[in-house]
Coordinates of C-alpha atoms and ligand atoms in Angstrom, one line a residue:
M8 CA -175.9 47.7 12.3
P9 CA -174.3 46.7 15.8
T10 CA -172.3 49.1 17.3
A11 CA -168.8 47.6 18.8
H12 CA -166.2 49.6 21.0
A13 CA -162.7 50.2 20.7
N14 CA -160.1 51.8 22.7
V15 CA -158.7 53.6 19.7
I16 CA -159.6 53.7 16.4
I17 CA -156.7 54.8 13.7
I18 CA -158.1 56.2 10.7
G19 CA -155.3 55.7 7.6
S20 CA -153.0 53.1 6.8
G21 CA -150.0 55.0 5.5
P22 CA -146.5 55.3 7.4
A23 CA -148.4 57.4 10.0
G24 CA -151.5 55.3 10.6
L25 CA -149.5 51.8 10.8
T26 CA -146.8 53.3 12.9
A27 CA -149.7 54.2 15.2
A28 CA -151.2 50.8 15.2
I29 CA -147.7 49.1 15.9
Y30 CA -147.3 51.2 19.1
A31 CA -151.2 51.1 20.2
A32 CA -151.2 47.4 19.6
R33 CA -147.8 46.5 21.8
A34 CA -149.5 49.0 24.2
N35 CA -152.5 46.1 24.3
L36 CA -155.2 48.8 23.0
A37 CA -156.2 46.4 20.5
P38 CA -156.3 49.1 17.8
I39 CA -158.9 49.3 15.0
V40 CA -157.5 50.8 11.6
F41 CA -159.9 52.0 9.0
A42 CA -157.4 51.5 6.3
G43 CA -159.4 52.7 3.4
H44 CA -160.5 50.9 0.1
M45 CA -156.8 51.7 -1.2
Y46 CA -154.9 50.8 2.1
G47 CA -151.1 52.0 2.2
G48 CA -151.1 55.5 1.4
Q49 CA -148.9 57.2 -1.0
L50 CA -146.1 54.6 -0.7
M51 CA -148.0 52.3 -2.7
F52 CA -147.7 54.5 -5.6
T53 CA -143.8 54.6 -5.4
T54 CA -141.0 52.7 -6.7
E55 CA -137.8 52.7 -4.6
V56 CA -137.6 54.3 -1.1
E57 CA -134.1 55.2 -0.7
N58 CA -134.3 57.4 2.3
Y59 CA -136.4 55.2 4.8
P60 CA -133.5 54.5 7.4
G61 CA -133.1 51.2 8.0
F62 CA -133.1 50.0 4.2
R63 CA -129.4 50.3 3.2
D64 CA -130.1 49.2 -0.5
G65 CA -133.4 50.7 -0.3
I66 CA -136.8 49.0 -0.5
M67 CA -139.8 49.3 -3.0
G68 CA -142.8 51.7 -1.4
P69 CA -145.5 48.5 -1.5
D70 CA -143.1 46.5 0.1
L71 CA -142.3 48.6 2.8
M72 CA -146.1 49.2 3.5
E73 CA -146.9 45.4 3.7
N74 CA -144.0 45.0 6.2
F75 CA -145.5 48.1 8.3
R76 CA -148.8 46.2 8.0
A77 CA -147.7 42.8 9.0
Q78 CA -146.2 44.2 11.9
A79 CA -149.2 45.9 13.0
E80 CA -151.3 42.8 12.4
R81 CA -148.8 40.9 14.5
F82 CA -149.5 42.5 17.4
G83 CA -152.9 42.3 17.1
T84 CA -154.4 45.2 14.9
V85 CA -157.6 44.1 13.3
F86 CA -157.9 46.1 9.9
H87 CA -161.0 47.2 7.6
N88 CA -159.9 48.1 4.3
V89 CA -163.1 50.2 3.8
D90 CA -163.4 54.3 4.0
V91 CA -164.8 55.8 6.9
T92 CA -168.2 57.7 6.0
S93 CA -168.7 59.6 9.1
V94 CA -167.1 60.5 12.5
D95 CA -169.0 62.5 15.4
F96 CA -166.5 63.9 17.8
A97 CA -169.0 65.9 19.5
V98 CA -169.8 63.0 21.6
R99 CA -168.4 60.5 24.2
P100 CA -167.2 57.8 23.5
F101 CA -166.6 59.2 19.9
V102 CA -168.4 57.7 17.1
V103 CA -166.5 56.2 13.6
R104 CA -168.6 54.9 11.0
S105 CA -167.9 53.3 7.5
A106 CA -170.9 51.9 5.2
E107 CA -170.6 48.4 7.2
H108 CA -169.5 49.4 10.6
E109 CA -170.3 51.6 13.7
Y110 CA -167.9 52.0 16.5
T111 CA -167.5 54.0 19.4
A112 CA -164.1 54.8 20.6
D113 CA -162.5 56.5 23.5
S114 CA -159.7 58.1 21.4
V115 CA -159.2 58.4 17.7
I116 CA -156.1 59.0 15.6
L117 CA -156.5 60.8 12.3
A118 CA -154.1 59.6 9.7
T119 CA -155.7 60.1 6.4
G120 CA -153.0 61.5 4.4
A121 CA -153.2 63.9 1.4
S122 CA -154.3 62.8 -2.1
A123 CA -152.7 64.2 -5.5
R124 CA -154.3 67.4 -7.1
W125 CA -155.7 67.3 -10.7
L126 CA -154.9 70.5 -13.0
N127 CA -158.8 70.8 -13.6
I128 CA -158.4 71.5 -17.4
P129 CA -160.3 70.5 -20.2
G130 CA -160.0 66.9 -21.3
E131 CA -157.9 65.9 -18.2
A132 CA -161.1 63.8 -16.6
R133 CA -162.1 62.5 -19.6
L134 CA -158.8 61.0 -21.0
R135 CA -157.6 60.1 -17.4
G136 CA -156.6 56.7 -17.8
R137 CA -155.8 56.9 -21.5
G138 CA -153.0 58.9 -21.1
V139 CA -153.7 61.1 -18.3
S140 CA -152.4 59.8 -14.8
T141 CA -151.1 61.2 -11.4
C142 CA -149.1 57.8 -10.8
A143 CA -146.1 57.1 -12.8
T144 CA -145.5 54.0 -11.1
C145 CA -148.8 52.9 -11.7
D146 CA -149.3 54.0 -15.2
G147 CA -145.4 54.6 -16.5
A148 CA -145.1 51.1 -17.9
F149 CA -148.0 51.6 -20.4
F150 CA -146.0 54.3 -22.3
R151 CA -142.7 52.6 -23.7
E152 CA -141.1 54.5 -26.1
K153 CA -143.8 57.2 -26.0
E154 CA -143.8 60.7 -25.7
I155 CA -144.3 61.9 -22.0
V156 CA -144.9 64.8 -20.2
V157 CA -144.8 65.7 -16.3
V158 CA -146.1 68.9 -15.2
G159 CA -144.9 70.4 -11.9
G160 CA -141.4 71.6 -10.3
G161 CA -141.4 70.0 -6.8
D162 CA -139.5 66.6 -5.6
S163 CA -142.7 64.5 -7.2
A164 CA -142.3 65.9 -10.4
M165 CA -138.5 65.4 -10.6
E166 CA -138.8 61.8 -9.3
E167 CA -141.6 60.6 -11.5
A168 CA -139.9 62.6 -14.8
I169 CA -136.7 60.3 -13.6
F170 CA -138.7 57.1 -12.9
L171 CA -140.6 57.7 -16.4
T172 CA -137.5 57.8 -18.3
R173 CA -137.5 54.1 -18.1
F174 CA -140.2 53.8 -20.4
G175 CA -140.6 56.8 -22.8
R176 CA -138.7 57.9 -25.4
R177 CA -138.4 61.1 -24.1
V178 CA -139.9 63.0 -20.8
T179 CA -140.8 66.8 -20.8
L180 CA -141.2 68.4 -17.8
V181 CA -143.6 71.4 -18.1
H182 CA -143.2 74.0 -15.0
R183 CA -145.3 77.4 -14.8
K184 CA -141.9 79.1 -13.3
A185 CA -138.0 79.7 -14.5
S186 CA -136.8 77.5 -11.7
F187 CA -137.7 74.3 -9.8
R188 CA -138.7 74.1 -6.0
A189 CA -137.4 70.8 -5.7
S190 CA -134.3 69.8 -4.2
K191 CA -131.2 70.7 -5.8
I192 CA -129.9 67.2 -6.0
M193 CA -133.2 65.9 -7.1
A194 CA -133.6 68.7 -10.0
E195 CA -130.0 68.4 -11.2
R196 CA -130.6 64.7 -11.7
A197 CA -133.6 65.5 -13.6
V198 CA -132.1 68.2 -15.8
S199 CA -128.9 66.2 -16.5
H200 CA -130.6 63.4 -17.6
P201 CA -130.3 62.6 -21.2
K202 CA -134.1 61.8 -21.9
I203 CA -135.5 64.6 -20.0
A204 CA -136.1 68.0 -21.7
V205 CA -137.6 71.1 -19.9
I206 CA -140.4 73.7 -20.9
W207 CA -140.0 76.5 -18.3
N208 CA -142.8 79.2 -17.7
S209 CA -145.5 77.2 -19.1
V210 CA -148.8 75.7 -18.1
V211 CA -151.0 73.1 -19.8
D212 CA -154.2 74.6 -20.9
A213 CA -156.1 71.4 -22.4
V214 CA -155.5 67.6 -22.8
V215 CA -156.2 67.0 -26.6
G216 CA -157.4 63.5 -27.8
E217 CA -160.5 61.3 -28.7
E218 CA -160.0 57.8 -27.6
K219 CA -156.5 58.6 -26.1
M220 CA -154.8 61.6 -25.4
T221 CA -152.2 62.5 -28.5
A222 CA -151.0 66.2 -27.5
L223 CA -151.4 69.0 -25.0
T224 CA -152.3 72.6 -25.5
L225 CA -149.6 74.9 -23.6
R226 CA -149.3 78.3 -22.9
D227 CA -145.8 80.5 -22.2
V228 CA -147.3 82.3 -19.5
A229 CA -144.5 84.9 -20.1
T230 CA -145.6 85.7 -23.6
G231 CA -149.1 84.1 -23.9
V232 CA -148.2 82.1 -26.8
V233 CA -150.3 79.0 -27.4
S234 CA -148.4 75.8 -28.7
T235 CA -149.6 72.2 -29.5
F236 CA -146.9 69.7 -27.8
A237 CA -147.9 66.1 -29.3
A238 CA -147.1 63.6 -26.2
D239 CA -149.2 60.2 -25.5
A240 CA -149.1 60.9 -22.0
L241 CA -149.6 63.4 -19.1
F242 CA -148.5 63.1 -15.4
I243 CA -149.8 65.5 -13.0
A244 CA -147.3 66.0 -10.3
I245 CA -148.5 69.8 -8.7
G246 CA -148.8 68.4 -5.0
H247 CA -151.6 67.1 -2.9
D248 CA -154.5 68.2 -0.8
P249 CA -155.4 66.4 2.8
N250 CA -158.0 64.1 2.7
T251 CA -160.0 65.8 5.5
A252 CA -163.6 65.8 3.8
I253 CA -165.2 63.3 6.4
F254 CA -163.8 65.7 9.3
E255 CA -165.3 68.9 7.9
G256 CA -167.2 70.5 11.0
Q257 CA -165.6 67.9 13.8
I258 CA -162.3 69.2 14.1
E259 CA -160.5 72.4 13.1
L260 CA -159.0 72.5 9.6
D261 CA -157.1 75.1 8.3
K262 CA -158.0 77.1 5.4
A263 CA -156.3 74.6 3.0
G264 CA -158.4 71.8 4.6
Y265 CA -155.4 70.5 6.5
I266 CA -156.1 69.5 10.7
V267 CA -154.7 72.3 12.9
S268 CA -152.4 71.1 15.4
P269 CA -150.1 73.3 17.1
D270 CA -147.6 70.7 18.6
G271 CA -148.2 68.2 15.5
V272 CA -150.3 65.6 17.7
T273 CA -153.1 66.7 19.7
T274 CA -156.0 68.7 17.9
N275 CA -158.9 70.8 19.5
V276 CA -160.6 67.9 20.7
P277 CA -159.3 65.7 23.5
G278 CA -158.9 62.6 22.9
V279 CA -158.5 62.8 18.9
F280 CA -154.9 62.8 17.7
V281 CA -153.3 63.4 14.2
A282 CA -150.2 62.0 12.5
G283 CA -148.9 62.4 9.2
D284 CA -149.5 64.1 6.2
V285 CA -153.0 65.3 7.0
F286 CA -151.6 67.8 9.0
D287 CA -147.7 68.3 7.9
I288 CA -147.6 70.7 5.3
R289 CA -143.7 70.7 5.6
Y290 CA -142.0 67.8 5.9
K291 CA -144.5 64.9 4.4
Q292 CA -141.9 62.1 4.6
A293 CA -142.3 58.9 5.5
I294 CA -140.1 58.9 8.1
T295 CA -141.4 62.1 9.6
A296 CA -145.1 60.4 9.0
A297 CA -144.2 57.4 11.0
G298 CA -142.4 59.5 13.9
S299 CA -145.6 61.1 14.2
G300 CA -147.9 57.9 14.2
C301 CA -145.7 57.1 17.0
K302 CA -146.3 60.0 18.9
A303 CA -149.8 59.6 18.3
A304 CA -150.3 56.6 19.6
L305 CA -148.1 57.5 23.1
E306 CA -150.5 60.3 23.1
A307 CA -153.6 58.1 22.8
E308 CA -152.2 56.0 25.4
K309 CA -151.5 58.7 28.0
Y310 CA -155.1 59.9 27.3
L311 CA -156.8 56.7 27.9
E312 CA -154.6 55.9 31.0
D313 CA -155.4 59.5 32.5
Q314 CA -159.0 59.0 31.4
E315 CA -159.0 55.6 33.3
A316 CA -157.4 57.0 36.5
A317 CA -159.7 60.1 36.4
H318 CA -162.7 57.8 36.4
A319 CA -161.3 55.5 39.0
A320 CA -161.0 58.4 41.5
S321 CA -164.5 59.5 40.9
G322 CA -165.4 56.2 41.4
A323 CA -163.6 56.2 44.9
R324 CA -164.9 59.4 46.0
S325 CA -168.5 58.2 45.3
E326 CA -168.0 54.9 47.2
A327 CA -166.5 56.9 50.1
V328 CA -169.7 59.0 49.9
P329 CA -171.7 57.7 53.1
A330 CA -175.4 56.5 52.1
Ligands
LIG416 P1 -144.7 70.5 -3.8 O1 -146.1 71.3 -3.5 O2 -143.5 70.6 -3.3 O3 -144.4 71.1 -5.6 C1 -145.7 71.1 -6.2 C2 -145.2 71.8 -7.7 O4 -146.1 72.0 -8.9 C3 -144.7 73.1 -7.6 O5 -143.8 73.2 -8.5 C4 -145.8 74.1 -7.9 O6 -145.3 75.0 -8.7 C5 -146.6 73.3 -9.1 N1 -148.1 73.3 -9.4 C6 -149.0 73.4 -8.1 N2 -150.2 73.5 -8.4 C7 -150.2 73.9 -10.0 C8 -150.9 73.9 -10.9 N3 -152.2 74.3 -11.3 N4 -150.2 74.4 -12.4 C9 -149.3 74.2 -12.5 N5 -148.0 73.6 -11.5 C10 -148.7 73.5 -10.3 O7 -145.2 69.2 -4.4 P2 -144.6 67.9 -4.3 O8 -145.6 66.7 -4.7 O9 -143.7 67.8 -5.5 O10 -143.7 67.6 -3.1 C11 -144.3 67.7 -2.0 C12 -143.5 67.4 -0.5 O11 -142.7 66.1 -0.6 C13 -142.2 68.2 -0.7 O12 -141.7 68.7 0.5 C14 -141.0 67.4 -1.4 O13 -140.0 67.7 -1.0 C15 -141.5 66.2 -0.6 N6 -140.6 65.1 -1.5 C16 -139.9 64.5 -1.2 C17 -139.3 63.2 -2.4 C18 -138.0 62.8 -1.6 O14 -137.4 63.3 -0.9 N7 -137.5 61.7 -2.9 C19 -140.2 62.9 -3.3 C20 -141.5 63.6 -3.6 C21 -141.9 64.7 -3.1 P3 -144.9 76.4 -8.3 O15 -143.3 75.9 -8.1 O16 -144.8 77.2 -9.1 O17 -145.4 76.9 -6.8

């Protein structure tokens, strides 16, 4: 396969990657974005985004990402809607490969985000798509007037439960503790909703069903009592894991697999920058991801300028050396 060269390659196409693309493209760096086969990041699975500044009445997540992408394309960003299969950050220029492409690059921005966690319990994988889901936006409408369970106690679980009340006869939140870690406003919205019930101190031990899910096995972690809860759908909202498998051995990762970045933009490899949820274990918001994508692009631009200046200076020195 022929190798092409890029000033900047951006891996990932959520708010972080696409903001980096907008900035890099406007800096005339002609960025290449490896967007992944499911481009757009987690907001593609969201309904209304009410807290992204600039949209007074809110905007649907997929619409917001289409806007990001169109804005990046307007300034000449080239997109490949495929997954990167390997990177080599030990060589200069760096190498980035997919099944169809091989690029060398002077700088790379890692913005691959994080993916939904699964419970890894019996029946979960078998009944995935037949009652079990991690995406209320994608699958909620299949469960009109059905009995729905959401697992988790964070903001995602609250958001999914509230969203699912549009469809379900009842939505039951199952949480392993006696209080939610979600923000107060979201938790209050959920517990005060007439269609939402909560089962505290409980975990899901198994998903039950043949052709489709029909029930869950619940266990009260305080008493140890096991019960069967009849339900048609299980939405798992227990957090995310960083998408960093392709970077293992190439860049410093922490124990949980997040990219290590002391300043939230540089990595242990000069010229490789990071943006968004792939390093951010704290904020994980679209706006913070976008902000960090901007920082990564500005740093990449500065890095490339410095490289060019150093190259020019060494060229000038060697020209000055008499033969
Ligand atoms: P969190 O990590 O905040 O919450 C995960 C939840 O799942 C916790 O309650 C945790 O329990 C529970 N959990 C984790 N593993 C298991 C397991 N194996 N079995 C059962 N329960 C489990 O993740 P979120 O995705 O909810 O949120 C991530 C970040 O995104 C947060 O900062 C959040 O504020 C933000 N966010 C903001 C939104 C908004 O503002 N609109 C919407 C969605 C997310 P425990 O509490 O016991 O640890």
